[in-house]
Coordinates of C-alpha atoms in Angstrom, one line a residue:
M1 CA -71.6 -27.3 79.6
L2 CA -70.0 -27.7 83.0
A3 CA -70.6 -25.0 85.5
I4 CA -68.3 -24.7 88.6
L5 CA -69.8 -23.2 91.6
L6 CA -67.5 -21.1 93.5
L7 CA -68.4 -21.1 97.2
P8 CA -66.4 -18.7 99.3
E9 CA -62.9 -20.2 100.4
F10 CA -63.3 -23.1 97.7
S11 CA -60.6 -25.6 96.7
E12 CA -58.8 -24.2 93.7
L13 CA -57.2 -27.4 93.1
E14 CA -60.5 -29.1 92.5
A15 CA -61.8 -26.1 90.5
A16 CA -58.7 -26.1 88.2
L17 CA -58.9 -30.0 87.9
A18 CA -62.5 -29.7 86.8
L19 CA -61.7 -27.0 84.2
E20 CA -58.8 -28.9 82.8
A21 CA -60.9 -32.1 82.5
A22 CA -63.7 -30.2 80.7
R23 CA -61.0 -28.6 78.2
R24 CA -59.7 -32.2 77.7
L25 CA -63.2 -33.6 77.1
E26 CA -63.9 -30.6 74.8
Y27 CA -66.8 -29.6 76.9
P28 CA -67.5 -25.9 77.6
A29 CA -66.9 -24.9 81.1
Y30 CA -67.4 -21.7 83.2
T31 CA -67.3 -20.6 86.8
V32 CA -70.1 -19.1 88.6
A33 CA -70.7 -17.3 91.9
K34 CA -73.2 -15.0 93.7
G35 CA -71.6 -12.1 92.1
R36 CA -68.7 -11.1 89.7
K37 CA -66.2 -10.0 92.3
G38 CA -63.3 -12.0 93.1
T39 CA -64.0 -15.2 95.1
P40 CA -61.3 -16.1 97.7
A41 CA -59.9 -19.7 97.5
L42 CA -58.5 -21.9 100.3
A43 CA -54.8 -21.5 99.3
G44 CA -55.1 -17.7 99.0
S45 CA -55.8 -17.1 95.3
V46 CA -58.7 -15.0 94.1
W47 CA -60.8 -16.1 91.1
T48 CA -63.2 -13.9 89.2
P49 CA -66.2 -15.9 88.1
T50 CA -67.2 -16.0 84.5
Y51 CA -70.8 -15.4 85.5
A52 CA -72.8 -14.4 88.4
F53 CA -76.1 -16.4 89.1
P54 CA -78.6 -14.5 87.1
A55 CA -76.5 -14.3 83.9
A56 CA -75.1 -17.8 83.9
P57 CA -76.3 -20.1 81.1
P58 CA -78.0 -23.4 82.1
P59 CA -75.4 -25.9 82.6
R60 CA -75.6 -29.7 81.7
A61 CA -73.4 -30.5 84.7
L62 CA -72.3 -28.6 88.1
F63 CA -69.3 -29.1 90.0
I64 CA -69.2 -27.8 93.5
P65 CA -65.7 -27.9 94.9
G66 CA -65.0 -28.4 98.5
A67 CA -65.0 -25.3 100.7
R68 CA -64.1 -24.1 104.0
R69 CA -67.9 -23.9 105.3
P70 CA -70.0 -25.3 102.5
G71 CA -73.0 -26.0 104.8
R72 CA -73.2 -22.2 105.7
M73 CA -73.7 -21.3 102.0
A74 CA -76.8 -23.3 101.9
Q75 CA -78.4 -20.9 104.2
D76 CA -77.9 -18.1 101.7
P77 CA -81.2 -17.5 99.7
T78 CA -79.1 -16.6 96.5
Y79 CA -77.3 -20.0 96.3
L80 CA -80.6 -21.7 97.0
A81 CA -82.4 -19.9 94.3
F82 CA -79.6 -20.7 91.9
L83 CA -79.6 -24.4 92.6
E84 CA -83.3 -24.5 92.5
E85 CA -83.4 -22.9 89.0
I86 CA -80.9 -25.3 87.4
W87 CA -81.5 -28.5 89.3
E88 CA -84.0 -30.2 87.0
G89 CA -82.0 -29.6 83.9
L90 CA -78.8 -31.0 85.3
E91 CA -77.5 -34.3 84.0
A92 CA -74.9 -34.7 86.7
V93 CA -73.8 -33.0 89.9
F94 CA -70.2 -33.7 91.1
L95 CA -69.1 -33.1 94.7
G96 CA -65.6 -32.0 95.8
F97 CA -64.0 -33.2 99.2
N98 CA -66.7 -31.7 101.6
A99 CA -69.2 -30.2 99.2
H100 CA -71.5 -33.0 100.3
L101 CA -72.3 -30.8 103.4
F102 CA -73.8 -28.2 101.0
L103 CA -76.0 -30.6 99.1
A104 CA -77.2 -32.3 102.6
E105 CA -78.0 -29.0 103.9
V106 CA -80.3 -28.0 100.9
G107 CA -82.0 -31.5 101.0
R108 CA -80.6 -32.7 97.8
L109 CA -77.8 -35.2 98.8
P110 CA -78.8 -38.9 98.0
T111 CA -78.9 -41.4 100.9
R112 CA -75.8 -43.4 99.7
V113 CA -72.6 -41.4 99.0
V114 CA -68.8 -41.7 99.2
A115 CA -67.0 -39.1 101.3
P116 CA -63.7 -38.7 102.9
G117 CA -62.7 -39.0 106.7
E118 CA -64.7 -36.5 108.9
V119 CA -67.2 -35.7 106.3
A120 CA -68.1 -39.3 106.0
R121 CA -68.3 -39.5 110.0
S122 CA -70.7 -36.5 110.0
L123 CA -73.0 -37.8 107.2
A124 CA -73.2 -41.3 108.9
R125 CA -74.2 -39.6 112.0
Q126 CA -76.9 -37.8 110.0
G127 CA -78.2 -41.2 108.6
Y128 CA -76.5 -41.2 105.2
Q129 CA -75.0 -44.6 104.1
V130 CA -71.4 -44.1 103.4
E131 CA -70.0 -46.3 100.7
E132 CA -66.4 -47.4 99.8
G133 CA -64.5 -46.2 96.6
S134 CA -63.3 -43.0 95.3
F135 CA -66.7 -41.9 93.8
H136 CA -70.3 -43.1 93.8
R137 CA -73.1 -42.0 91.6
E138 CA -76.8 -41.9 92.9
A139 CA -79.2 -40.6 90.6
K140 CA -77.6 -37.6 89.1
V141 CA -75.3 -36.8 92.1
Y142 CA -71.5 -38.1 92.0
S143 CA -70.2 -37.8 95.3
T144 CA -66.3 -38.1 95.6
L145 CA -63.4 -38.1 98.0
G146 CA -62.4 -35.0 96.3
G147 CA -59.0 -34.2 94.4
L148 CA -58.3 -36.7 91.6
A149 CA -61.3 -38.8 92.5
L150 CA -63.2 -36.0 90.7
L151 CA -61.3 -37.0 87.4
Q152 CA -62.7 -40.6 87.8
A153 CA -66.2 -39.4 88.3
L154 CA -66.0 -37.1 85.4
A155 CA -64.7 -39.7 83.2
D156 CA -67.4 -42.1 84.3
W157 CA -70.1 -39.4 83.4
A158 CA -68.5 -38.5 80.0
Q159 CA -67.8 -42.1 79.1
K160 CA -64.3 -41.1 78.1
V161 CA -60.8 -41.3 79.6
I162 CA -59.2 -38.2 80.9
E163 CA -55.6 -38.1 80.4
L164 CA -53.5 -35.3 82.3

């Protein structure tokens, strides 16, 4: 089961790609957020999460799409509690274009990552090693450049090709 964590002002493109990839892989997927109210996305759409944190079933994998200010959500105790509750049971965590900043803020980003542009520079200043490529797996965390690189990371984890 793949859970897609909807931070406020998230990338609906990445969330939609993850949902479609899960459908094509025949994996159940759902969206989850702090509450069941609509969550605004970067391009202006509003998504109603399938579950609020307390009611969400435990996922095998978690995808965190990029968002306007992902590091800020790492200060919210509700997000921290959700991540703490599910972390040990996760097989994989996938990061969208800047979701690295959320995981770095909560102390769960591995030392070696792949990240785009300014995110890579910010992480390098914080002591992370930025690798080349479209995605990089370190333990259970798949850091990506975002966008279509997410599909490559999901395909690597699933050991199946994802055709769109």
